[in-house]
Amino acid sequence: MARNRKLGKTTAQRNAMLRTQVTDLLLHGRITTTLARAKEVKSIADHIISLAIREKDNFETVDVKVVRAKVDNKGNKVTELVKSKNGKEYLKVVKEEVTEKRQKDMPSRLSARRSIMRKINKVKVDGKNVDIPAKLFGEIAEKYVKAGNVGGYTRIVKAGQRRGDAAEMAILELI
């Protein structure tokens, strides 16, 4: 007996489709799909969310020295006129060294982050990358910890039959 539904697709196609649907669910909070696909996506999404909840606070804050371009009050880089060895002048960007506090994942959280990244796609919205694992560890995990949920982070609502082929449709949403 098969461990999971094959959904009429080859393994690579099925994994790509499920990865895309899990990403969309975590990004938007709700998707509409067939009932069989919704059941598969629910399993993956619940596992990912429980992993994020378990490792939510497993990090340490460290000081990191960062060298970056000095910026004026308008947001432009500050430059200075410099003379080269052969006598030519050019503009050089002024650098500044700043100490920042950053979160450093502990080994188990890093492993969880990598596991999550294997099961979702990279997302760009308006040309900017969206960090789904950070969203999971931050707002989504926080929401379920406050609610006191232990499992069952998603809900499947049947939505009737699709008009073209009468496939059973469902709405999958984060609770």
Short mmCIF file of C-alpha atoms in Angstrom, two decimals:
data_model
loop_
_atom_site.label_atom_id
_atom_site.label_comp_id
_atom_site.label_asym_id
_atom_site.label_seq_id
_atom_site.Cartn_x
_atom_site.Cartn_y
_atom_site.Cartn_z
CA MET A 1 0.00 0.00 0.00
CA ALA A 2 1.30 3.45 -0.89
CA ARG A 3 2.39 5.81 1.89
CA ASN A 4 0.94 8.86 0.18
CA ARG A 5 -1.44 9.73 -2.62
CA LYS A 6 0.08 9.76 -6.09
CA LEU A 7 -2.43 12.33 -7.40
CA GLY A 8 -2.00 11.15 -11.00
CA LYS A 9 1.46 12.67 -11.35
CA THR A 10 5.05 11.52 -11.49
CA THR A 11 7.11 11.90 -8.31
CA ALA A 12 8.91 15.05 -9.42
CA GLN A 13 5.70 16.72 -10.60
CA ARG A 14 3.84 15.72 -7.44
CA ASN A 15 6.60 17.01 -5.14
CA ALA A 16 6.82 20.31 -7.04
CA MET A 17 3.05 20.78 -6.91
CA LEU A 18 2.84 20.00 -3.19
CA ARG A 19 5.80 22.30 -2.45
CA THR A 20 4.10 25.13 -4.34
CA GLN A 21 0.78 24.61 -2.59
CA VAL A 22 2.38 24.49 0.88
CA THR A 23 4.25 27.71 0.07
CA ASP A 24 1.05 29.42 -1.08
CA LEU A 25 -0.80 28.24 2.04
CA LEU A 26 1.88 29.64 4.35
CA LEU A 27 2.14 32.88 2.35
CA HIS A 28 -1.58 33.63 1.92
CA GLY A 29 -3.20 31.63 4.74
CA ARG A 30 -5.70 29.84 2.49
CA ILE A 31 -5.81 27.97 -0.83
CA THR A 32 -8.53 26.28 -2.90
CA THR A 33 -7.65 22.90 -4.39
CA THR A 34 -9.01 19.38 -4.80
CA LEU A 35 -9.82 17.39 -1.68
CA ALA A 36 -7.07 14.78 -2.24
CA ARG A 37 -4.42 17.47 -2.73
CA ALA A 38 -5.70 19.38 0.29
CA LYS A 39 -5.26 16.30 2.49
CA GLU A 40 -1.66 15.87 1.34
CA VAL A 41 -0.83 19.57 1.75
CA LYS A 42 -2.45 19.58 5.22
CA SER A 43 -0.14 16.82 6.37
CA ILE A 44 2.99 18.63 5.17
CA ALA A 45 1.89 22.05 6.46
CA ASP A 46 0.99 20.71 9.93
CA HIS A 47 4.39 19.06 10.19
CA ILE A 48 6.22 22.25 9.15
CA ILE A 49 4.23 24.41 11.58
CA SER A 50 4.79 22.03 14.50
CA LEU A 51 8.52 22.07 13.72
CA ALA A 52 8.51 25.89 13.72
CA ILE A 53 6.62 26.03 17.04
CA ARG A 54 9.03 23.60 18.67
CA GLU A 55 12.12 25.61 17.61
CA LYS A 56 10.58 29.11 17.87
CA ASP A 57 12.74 30.42 20.74
CA ASN A 58 15.86 28.33 20.12
CA PHE A 59 18.34 31.07 19.16
CA GLU A 60 20.94 33.33 20.72
CA THR A 61 21.66 37.00 20.12
CA VAL A 62 25.21 37.82 19.05
CA ASP A 63 27.07 41.03 18.21
CA VAL A 64 28.33 41.15 14.62
CA LYS A 65 30.68 43.74 13.14
CA VAL A 66 29.38 45.00 9.82
CA VAL A 67 31.33 47.18 7.39
CA ARG A 68 29.04 49.19 5.15
CA ALA A 69 28.91 52.40 3.15
CA LYS A 70 28.36 55.57 5.16
CA VAL A 71 25.06 57.21 4.21
CA ASP A 72 24.07 60.88 4.47
CA ASN A 73 20.67 62.14 5.68
CA LYS A 74 19.19 61.85 2.16
CA GLY A 75 20.16 58.18 1.87
CA ASN A 76 23.03 58.72 -0.58
CA LYS A 77 26.46 57.15 -0.14
CA VAL A 78 29.15 59.50 1.15
CA THR A 79 32.20 59.71 -1.13
CA GLU A 80 35.62 61.32 -0.89
CA LEU A 81 38.10 62.39 -3.53
CA VAL A 82 41.23 60.20 -3.51
CA LYS A 83 44.44 60.37 -5.55
CA SER A 84 45.84 57.11 -6.96
CA LYS A 85 49.54 56.15 -7.24
CA ASN A 86 49.70 57.26 -10.86
CA GLY A 87 48.26 60.69 -10.01
CA LYS A 88 44.67 60.26 -11.18
CA GLU A 89 41.81 61.31 -8.93
CA TYR A 90 38.68 59.25 -8.31
CA LEU A 91 35.75 59.08 -5.89
CA LYS A 92 35.90 56.47 -3.14
CA VAL A 93 32.92 55.42 -1.00
CA VAL A 94 33.50 56.06 2.71
CA LYS A 95 33.03 52.90 4.80
CA GLU A 96 31.94 52.68 8.43
CA GLU A 97 32.14 49.77 10.86
CA VAL A 98 29.03 49.17 12.94
CA THR A 99 28.20 46.54 15.56
CA GLU A 100 24.74 45.00 15.17
CA LYS A 101 22.82 42.48 17.25
CA ARG A 102 21.64 39.51 15.20
CA GLN A 103 19.90 36.25 15.96
CA LYS A 104 22.04 33.15 15.55
CA ASP A 105 20.15 29.87 15.24
CA MET A 106 21.10 27.04 17.57
CA PRO A 107 21.93 23.76 15.76
CA SER A 108 18.47 22.19 16.15
CA ARG A 109 16.73 25.36 14.91
CA LEU A 110 19.12 25.55 11.96
CA SER A 111 18.27 21.95 11.13
CA ALA A 112 14.55 22.76 11.38
CA ARG A 113 15.01 25.81 9.13
CA ARG A 114 16.77 23.69 6.50
CA SER A 115 14.08 21.02 6.74
CA ILE A 116 11.40 23.67 6.21
CA MET A 117 13.29 25.17 3.26
CA ARG A 118 13.36 21.73 1.59
CA LYS A 119 9.55 21.60 1.68
CA ILE A 120 8.76 25.11 0.39
CA ASN A 121 9.72 27.31 -2.57
CA LYS A 122 11.50 30.64 -2.58
CA VAL A 123 9.06 33.52 -3.01
CA LYS A 124 9.43 37.00 -4.49
CA VAL A 125 6.71 39.60 -3.97
CA ASP A 126 7.15 42.93 -5.76
CA GLY A 127 10.77 42.05 -6.53
CA LYS A 128 11.68 41.40 -2.89
CA ASN A 129 12.41 37.97 -1.41
CA VAL A 130 9.93 36.82 1.24
CA ASP A 131 11.52 34.81 4.05
CA ILE A 132 8.87 32.14 4.73
CA PRO A 133 10.90 30.34 7.46
CA ALA A 134 11.23 33.66 9.33
CA LYS A 135 7.46 34.17 8.98
CA LEU A 136 6.91 30.65 10.32
CA PHE A 137 9.23 31.08 13.32
CA GLY A 138 7.84 34.56 13.98
CA GLU A 139 4.19 35.34 13.43
CA ILE A 140 2.69 31.93 12.58
CA ALA A 141 4.36 30.06 15.47
CA GLU A 142 3.55 32.91 17.87
CA LYS A 143 -0.12 32.80 16.86
CA TYR A 144 -0.44 29.09 17.64
CA VAL A 145 1.55 29.28 20.88
CA LYS A 146 -0.78 32.03 22.16
CA ALA A 147 -3.84 29.99 21.16
CA GLY A 148 -2.41 26.95 22.95
CA ASN A 149 -2.95 24.66 19.96
CA VAL A 150 -1.25 21.28 20.01
CA GLY A 151 -1.60 20.01 16.45
CA GLY A 152 -4.39 20.68 13.96
CA TYR A 153 -3.06 23.95 12.60
CA THR A 154 -4.97 23.74 9.31
CA ARG A 155 -8.61 23.17 8.39
CA ILE A 156 -10.18 21.58 5.31
CA VAL A 157 -13.61 22.88 4.29
CA LYS A 158 -15.36 21.06 1.44
CA ALA A 159 -16.42 23.46 -1.30
CA GLY A 160 -18.53 21.29 -3.62
CA GLN A 161 -17.69 19.93 -7.03
CA ARG A 162 -15.63 21.60 -9.72
CA ARG A 163 -17.70 22.54 -12.74
CA GLY A 164 -15.52 21.05 -15.48
CA ASP A 165 -14.78 17.54 -14.22
CA ALA A 166 -16.85 17.28 -11.01
CA ALA A 167 -13.74 16.87 -8.86
CA GLU A 168 -14.41 17.38 -5.15
CA MET A 169 -12.99 20.82 -4.21
CA ALA A 170 -11.86 21.98 -0.80
CA ILE A 171 -10.58 25.14 0.89
CA LEU A 172 -7.48 24.59 2.99
CA GLU A 173 -6.77 27.35 5.52
CA LEU A 174 -4.64 28.07 8.53
CA ILE A 175 -6.76 28.14 11.69
#
